[in-house]
Coordinates of C-alpha atoms in Angstrom, one line a residue:
X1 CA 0.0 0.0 0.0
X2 CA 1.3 3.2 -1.0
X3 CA 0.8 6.8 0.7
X4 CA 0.4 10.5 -0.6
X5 CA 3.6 10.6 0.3
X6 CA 6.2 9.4 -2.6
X7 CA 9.8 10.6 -0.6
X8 CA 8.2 8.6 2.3
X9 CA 7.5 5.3 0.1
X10 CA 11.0 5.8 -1.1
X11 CA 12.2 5.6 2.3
X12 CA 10.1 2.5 2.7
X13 CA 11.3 1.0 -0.4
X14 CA 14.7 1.4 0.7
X15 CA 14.5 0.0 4.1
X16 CA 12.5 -3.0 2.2
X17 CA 15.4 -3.5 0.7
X18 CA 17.9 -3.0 3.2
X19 CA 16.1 -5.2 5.4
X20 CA 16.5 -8.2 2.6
X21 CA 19.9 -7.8 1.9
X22 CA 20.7 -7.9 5.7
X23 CA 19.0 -11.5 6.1
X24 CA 20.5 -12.1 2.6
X25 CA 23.7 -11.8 4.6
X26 CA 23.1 -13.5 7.2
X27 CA 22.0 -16.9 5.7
X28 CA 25.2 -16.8 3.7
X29 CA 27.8 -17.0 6.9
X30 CA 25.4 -19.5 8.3
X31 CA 27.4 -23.1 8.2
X32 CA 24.2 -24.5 9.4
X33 CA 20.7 -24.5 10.4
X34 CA 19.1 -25.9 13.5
X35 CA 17.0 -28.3 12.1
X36 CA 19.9 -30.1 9.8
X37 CA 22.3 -30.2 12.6
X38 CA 19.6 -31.8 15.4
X39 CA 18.2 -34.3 12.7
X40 CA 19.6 -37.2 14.5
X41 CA 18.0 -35.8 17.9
X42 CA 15.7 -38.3 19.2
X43 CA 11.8 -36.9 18.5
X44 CA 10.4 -35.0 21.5
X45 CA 7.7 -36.9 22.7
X46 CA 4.3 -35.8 22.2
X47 CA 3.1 -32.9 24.8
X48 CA 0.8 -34.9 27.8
X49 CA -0.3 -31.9 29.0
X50 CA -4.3 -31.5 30.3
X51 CA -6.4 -29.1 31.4
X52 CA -6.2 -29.7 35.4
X53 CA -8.5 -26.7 35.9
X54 CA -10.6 -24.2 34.8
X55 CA -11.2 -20.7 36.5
X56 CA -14.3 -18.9 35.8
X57 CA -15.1 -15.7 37.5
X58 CA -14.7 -12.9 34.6
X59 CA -17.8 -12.2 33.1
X60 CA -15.5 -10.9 29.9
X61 CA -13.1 -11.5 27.4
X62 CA -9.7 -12.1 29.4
X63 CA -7.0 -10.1 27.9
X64 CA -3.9 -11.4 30.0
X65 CA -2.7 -13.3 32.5
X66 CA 1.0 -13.7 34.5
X67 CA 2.6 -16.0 36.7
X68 CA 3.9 -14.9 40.1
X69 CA 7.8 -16.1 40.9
X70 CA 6.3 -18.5 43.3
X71 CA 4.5 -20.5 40.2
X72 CA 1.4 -21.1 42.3
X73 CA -0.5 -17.8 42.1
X74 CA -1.4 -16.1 38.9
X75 CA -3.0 -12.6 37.6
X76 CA -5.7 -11.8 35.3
X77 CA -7.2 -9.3 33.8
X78 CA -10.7 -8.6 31.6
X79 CA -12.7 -6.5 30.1
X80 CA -14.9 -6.5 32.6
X81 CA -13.2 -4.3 34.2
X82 CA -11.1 -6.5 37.1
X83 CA -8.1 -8.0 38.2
X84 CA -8.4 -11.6 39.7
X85 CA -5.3 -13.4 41.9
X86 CA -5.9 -17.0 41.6
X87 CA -4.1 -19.6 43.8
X88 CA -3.5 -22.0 40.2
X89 CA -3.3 -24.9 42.7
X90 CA -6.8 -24.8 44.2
X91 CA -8.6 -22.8 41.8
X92 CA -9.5 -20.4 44.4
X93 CA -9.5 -16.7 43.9
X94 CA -7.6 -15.0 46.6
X95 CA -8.1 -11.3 45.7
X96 CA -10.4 -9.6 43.2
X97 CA -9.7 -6.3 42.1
X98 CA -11.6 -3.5 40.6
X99 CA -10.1 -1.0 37.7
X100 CA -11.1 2.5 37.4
X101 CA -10.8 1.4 33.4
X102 CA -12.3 -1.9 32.1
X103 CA -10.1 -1.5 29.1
X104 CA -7.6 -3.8 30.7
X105 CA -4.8 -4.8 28.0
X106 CA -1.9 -5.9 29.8
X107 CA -1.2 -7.5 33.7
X108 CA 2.1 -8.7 35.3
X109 CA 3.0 -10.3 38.6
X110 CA 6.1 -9.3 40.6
X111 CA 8.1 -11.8 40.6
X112 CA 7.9 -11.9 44.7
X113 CA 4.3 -12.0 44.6
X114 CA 3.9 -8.4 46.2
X115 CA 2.6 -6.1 43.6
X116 CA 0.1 -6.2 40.3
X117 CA 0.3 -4.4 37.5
X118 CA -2.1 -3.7 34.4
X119 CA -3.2 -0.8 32.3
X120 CA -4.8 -0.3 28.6
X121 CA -7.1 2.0 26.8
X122 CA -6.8 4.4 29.9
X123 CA -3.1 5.2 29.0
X124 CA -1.8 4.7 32.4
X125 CA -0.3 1.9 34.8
X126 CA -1.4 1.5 37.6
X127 CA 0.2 -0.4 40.7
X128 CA -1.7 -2.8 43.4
X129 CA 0.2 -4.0 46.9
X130 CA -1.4 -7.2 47.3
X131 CA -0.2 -7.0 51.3
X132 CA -1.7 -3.8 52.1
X133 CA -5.6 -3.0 51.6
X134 CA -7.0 0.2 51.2
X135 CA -10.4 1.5 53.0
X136 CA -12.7 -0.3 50.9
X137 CA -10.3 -3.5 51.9
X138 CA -8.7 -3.6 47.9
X139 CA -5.8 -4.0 47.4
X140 CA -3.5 -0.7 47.9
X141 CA -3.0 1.3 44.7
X142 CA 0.0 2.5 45.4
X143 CA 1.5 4.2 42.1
X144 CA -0.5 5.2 39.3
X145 CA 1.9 6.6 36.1
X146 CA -0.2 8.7 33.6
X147 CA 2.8 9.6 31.4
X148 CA 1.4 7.8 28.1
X149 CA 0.5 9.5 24.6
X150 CA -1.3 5.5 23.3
X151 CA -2.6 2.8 25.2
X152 CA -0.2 0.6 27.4
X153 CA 0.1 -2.6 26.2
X154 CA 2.6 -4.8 28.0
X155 CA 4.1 -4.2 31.1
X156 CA 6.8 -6.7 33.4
X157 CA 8.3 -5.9 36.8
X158 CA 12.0 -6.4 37.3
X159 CA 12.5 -6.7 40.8
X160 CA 9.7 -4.7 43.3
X161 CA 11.5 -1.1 42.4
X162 CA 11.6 -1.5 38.8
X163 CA 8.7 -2.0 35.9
X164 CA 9.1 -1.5 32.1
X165 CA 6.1 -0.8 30.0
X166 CA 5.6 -0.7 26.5
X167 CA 2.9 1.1 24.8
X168 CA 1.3 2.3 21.5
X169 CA 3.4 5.5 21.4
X170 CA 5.7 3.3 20.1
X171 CA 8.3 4.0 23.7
X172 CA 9.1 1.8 26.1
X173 CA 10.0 3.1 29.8
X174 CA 11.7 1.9 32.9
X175 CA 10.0 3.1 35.7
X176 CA 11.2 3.4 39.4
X177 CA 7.6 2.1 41.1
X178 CA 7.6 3.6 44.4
X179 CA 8.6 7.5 43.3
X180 CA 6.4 6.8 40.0
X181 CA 9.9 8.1 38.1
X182 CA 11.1 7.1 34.7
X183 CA 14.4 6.2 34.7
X184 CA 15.1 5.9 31.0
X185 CA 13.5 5.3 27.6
X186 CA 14.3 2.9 25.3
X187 CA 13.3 4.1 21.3
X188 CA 13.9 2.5 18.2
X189 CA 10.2 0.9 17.2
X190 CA 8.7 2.1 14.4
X191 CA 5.1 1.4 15.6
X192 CA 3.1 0.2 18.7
X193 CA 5.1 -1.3 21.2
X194 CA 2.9 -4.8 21.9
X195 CA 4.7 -7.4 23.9
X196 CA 7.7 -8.0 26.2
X197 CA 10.0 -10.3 28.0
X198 CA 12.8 -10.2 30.5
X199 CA 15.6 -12.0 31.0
X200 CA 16.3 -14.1 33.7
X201 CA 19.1 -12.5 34.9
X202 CA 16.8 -9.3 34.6
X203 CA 19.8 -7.4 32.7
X204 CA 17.9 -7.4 29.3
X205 CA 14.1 -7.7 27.6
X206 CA 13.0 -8.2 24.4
X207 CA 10.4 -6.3 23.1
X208 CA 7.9 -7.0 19.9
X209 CA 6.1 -4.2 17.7
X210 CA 3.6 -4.1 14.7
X211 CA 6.3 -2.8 12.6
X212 CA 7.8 -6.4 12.3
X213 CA 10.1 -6.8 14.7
X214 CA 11.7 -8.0 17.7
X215 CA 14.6 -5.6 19.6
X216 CA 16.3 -6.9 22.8
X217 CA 17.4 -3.8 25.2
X218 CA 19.7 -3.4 28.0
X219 CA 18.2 -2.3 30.9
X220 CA 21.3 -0.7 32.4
X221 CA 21.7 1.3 28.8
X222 CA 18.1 2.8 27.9
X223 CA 18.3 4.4 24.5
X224 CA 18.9 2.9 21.0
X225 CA 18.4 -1.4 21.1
X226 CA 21.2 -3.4 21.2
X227 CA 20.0 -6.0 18.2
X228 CA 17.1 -6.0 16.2
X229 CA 15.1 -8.8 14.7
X230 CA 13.3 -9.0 11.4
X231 CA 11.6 -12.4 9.6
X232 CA 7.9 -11.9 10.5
X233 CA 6.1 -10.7 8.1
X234 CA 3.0 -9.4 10.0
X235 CA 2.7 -7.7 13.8
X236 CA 4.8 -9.7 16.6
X237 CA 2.4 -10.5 19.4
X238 CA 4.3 -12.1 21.5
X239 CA 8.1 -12.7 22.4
X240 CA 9.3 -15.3 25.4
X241 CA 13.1 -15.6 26.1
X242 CA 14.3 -18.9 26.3
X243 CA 15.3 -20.0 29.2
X244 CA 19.2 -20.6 28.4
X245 CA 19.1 -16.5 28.0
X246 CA 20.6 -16.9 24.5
X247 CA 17.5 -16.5 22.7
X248 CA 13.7 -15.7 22.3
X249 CA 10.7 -17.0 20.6
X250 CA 7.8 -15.2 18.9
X251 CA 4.5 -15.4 17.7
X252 CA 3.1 -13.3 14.7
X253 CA 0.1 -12.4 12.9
X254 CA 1.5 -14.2 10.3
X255 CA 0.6 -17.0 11.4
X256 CA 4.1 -18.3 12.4
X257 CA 5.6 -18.8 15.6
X258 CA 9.7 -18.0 15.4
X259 CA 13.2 -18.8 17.3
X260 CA 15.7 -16.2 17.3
X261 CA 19.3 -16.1 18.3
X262 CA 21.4 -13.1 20.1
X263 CA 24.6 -15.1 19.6
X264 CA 24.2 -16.0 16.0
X265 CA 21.8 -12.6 15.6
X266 CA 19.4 -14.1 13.6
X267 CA 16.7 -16.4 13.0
X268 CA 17.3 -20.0 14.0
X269 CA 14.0 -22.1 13.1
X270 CA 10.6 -21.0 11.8
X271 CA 7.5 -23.1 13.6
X272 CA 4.3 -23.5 11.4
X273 CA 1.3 -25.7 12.5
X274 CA 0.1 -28.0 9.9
X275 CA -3.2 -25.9 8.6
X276 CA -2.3 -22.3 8.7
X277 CA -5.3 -20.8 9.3
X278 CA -4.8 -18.8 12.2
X279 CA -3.0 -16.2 13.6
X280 CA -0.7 -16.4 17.2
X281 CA -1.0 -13.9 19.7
X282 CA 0.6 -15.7 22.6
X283 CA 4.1 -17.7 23.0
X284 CA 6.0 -19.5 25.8
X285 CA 8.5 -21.8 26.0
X286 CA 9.2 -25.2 28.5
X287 CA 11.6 -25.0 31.3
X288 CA 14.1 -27.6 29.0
X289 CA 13.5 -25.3 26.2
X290 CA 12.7 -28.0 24.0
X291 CA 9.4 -27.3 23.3
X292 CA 7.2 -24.1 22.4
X293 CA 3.5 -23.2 23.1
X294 CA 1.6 -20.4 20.9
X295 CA -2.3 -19.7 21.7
X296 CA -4.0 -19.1 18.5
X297 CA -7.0 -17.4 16.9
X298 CA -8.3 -21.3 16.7
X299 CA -9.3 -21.7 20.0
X300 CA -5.6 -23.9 20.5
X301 CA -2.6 -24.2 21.6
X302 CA -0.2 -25.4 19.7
X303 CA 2.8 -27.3 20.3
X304 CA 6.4 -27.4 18.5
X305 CA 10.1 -29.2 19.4
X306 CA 11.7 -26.6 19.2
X307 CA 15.4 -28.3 17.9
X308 CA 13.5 -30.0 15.1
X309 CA 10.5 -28.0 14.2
X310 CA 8.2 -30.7 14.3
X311 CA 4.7 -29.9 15.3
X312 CA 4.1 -32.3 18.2
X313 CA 0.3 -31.7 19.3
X314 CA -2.5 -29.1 20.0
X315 CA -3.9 -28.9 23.3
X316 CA -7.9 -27.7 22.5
X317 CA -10.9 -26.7 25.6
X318 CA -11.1 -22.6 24.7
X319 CA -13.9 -21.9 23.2
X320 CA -13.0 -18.8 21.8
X321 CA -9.5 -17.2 21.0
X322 CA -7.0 -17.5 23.5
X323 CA -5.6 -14.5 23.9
X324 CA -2.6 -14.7 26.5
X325 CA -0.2 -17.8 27.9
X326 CA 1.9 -17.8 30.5
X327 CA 4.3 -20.8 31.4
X328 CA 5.0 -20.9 35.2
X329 CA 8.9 -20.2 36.5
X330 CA 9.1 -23.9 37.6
X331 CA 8.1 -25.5 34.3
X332 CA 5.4 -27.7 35.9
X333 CA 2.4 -26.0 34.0
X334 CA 0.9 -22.7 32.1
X335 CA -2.2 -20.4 32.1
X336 CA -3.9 -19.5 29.3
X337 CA -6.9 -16.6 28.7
X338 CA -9.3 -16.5 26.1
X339 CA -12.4 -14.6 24.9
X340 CA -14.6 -17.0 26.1
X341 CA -14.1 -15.6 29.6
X342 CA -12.2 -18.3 31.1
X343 CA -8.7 -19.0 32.8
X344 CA -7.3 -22.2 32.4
X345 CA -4.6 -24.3 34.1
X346 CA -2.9 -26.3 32.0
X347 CA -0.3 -29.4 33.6

């Protein structure tokens, strides 16, 4: 599609093109590619995985959904305008908690279980203590940031003093949660910011955007990204690192889930189901690595090795499409949120 403007679709032209030549490169000081060299890998077995459980208490779609650090408790968040802790173990909720905005687009756990956060189409984030209770006996809002010119779209604590956002002003910020500061910015996407992940050693994130990419960052150097990733062809939706640190995966609109290297700086393996129908807007990946989960615009998850690219299995029960996945710190299970209202607990 070409605009009124012809020096811009120049521009565009040229960064097509520049784009190609780049991946052009890189394939030709490849000696190898994944799948060749792990041919003689023995098959990973097909995915047992079940639904163990199913939490129901949103009365709308259900946009996201995180794990805590302790892998037991989990957040969600819906259009009907709450947050709900669940205990993933029992089923039980343990706190529900009410938005000023039902717009909810994005939720995150602390990893030490002490602190929400969520935002969306109210262009903030805002901050819950889960160990402190306000008047009306909710949870404390403790810090709510207003500083965003597009809806916030992803969000992921560091530690309790830190949280980076990303958001549809195409920035991505490091906040300092108590004070409500920004600490740095981090530029470089060229259009909404949509999805994020951290590290585990918390030194670096990954972020995803609808202009095609995927850029890791250094959180101790905000500015310009350190490496940036092109291959989908469609918006990224979702990036998970991998748990080595060494590289991420992604899901796409294109209706291909993707594994990328930061060594090799590059793509490493492309993961297609067998009927591409559907898009991915959710990824995660096993504690071993070895295999990767996308939620799809089919009402499934879907299941790759990730050494071979062989699609193992889908694991069906939403009714509607799933929307968000999260795979627990401990690698026992994952959560998954869909339109049709529902949480569910997948072992």
């Amino acid at each position: 599609m070409t605009s009124k403007d012809p020096e811009l679709d120049k521009l565009k032209t040229e960064l097509e093109a520049a784009i190609e030549a780049i991946k052009e490169a890189q394939k030709k000081v490849a000696d190898a590619d994944l799948v060749t060299v792990c041919a003689d890998l023995q098959d990973a077995p097909r995915i047992r995985a079940s639904c163990k459980r199913i939490l129901k208490g949103h009365i709308n779609k259900v946009n996201g959904v995180h794990f805590s650090g302790d892998s037991r408790h989990c957040v969600s968040g819906s259009l009907d305008g709450k947050l709900i802790i669940w205990d993933t173990w029992t089923g039980n909720k343990t706190q529900i908690i009410p938005l000023r905005s039902a717009w909810v687009m994005a939720t995150a756990f602390a990893p030490s279980g002490n602190f929400v956060a969520s935002g969306g189409m109210d262009n903030q984030v805002t901050i819950h203590d889960l160990n402190n209770r306000d008047s009306s006996g909710q949870a404390k809002v403790i810090r709510e940031i207003s500083a965003f010119e597009g809806f916030l779209s992803c969000a992921r604590f560091l530690d309790d003093s830190r949280l980076v956002t990303g958001s549809a002003d195409m920035k991505i910020v490091l906040w300092d949660v108590q004070a409500g500061k920004n600490l740095g910015e981090f530029h470089g996407h060229e259009g909404d910011v949509v999805t994020l992940s951290v590290a585990g050693d918390g030194g670096h994130f990954v972020t995803g955007s609808v202009d095609r990419t995927a850029k890791l960052w250094d959180v101790r150097e905000p500015g310009s990204a350190k490496q940036t990733f092109w291959g989908h062809q469609s918006d990224v939706n979702s990036v998970c690192f991998h748990p080595s640190g060494q590289a991420f995966a992604t899901s796409s609109e294109d209706k291909t889930t993707r594994l990328f290297d930061l060594r090799a700086d590059q793509q490493l393996a492309e993961y297609t189901p067998p009927s591409a129908n559907s898009a991915f807007t959710s990824c995660g990946l096993s504690r071993s690595g070895r295999l990767v989960l996308a939620g799809s615009d089919d009402n499934t998850v879907h299941v790759w090795d990730t050494m071979k690219a062989q699609h193992v299995g889908n694991l069906a029960g939403h009714e509607s499409r799933i929307t968000s996945l999260s795979v627990a710190d401990s690698g026992i299970g994952f959560c998954t949120t869909s339109w049709d209202t529902t949480v569910r607990v997948w072992v």
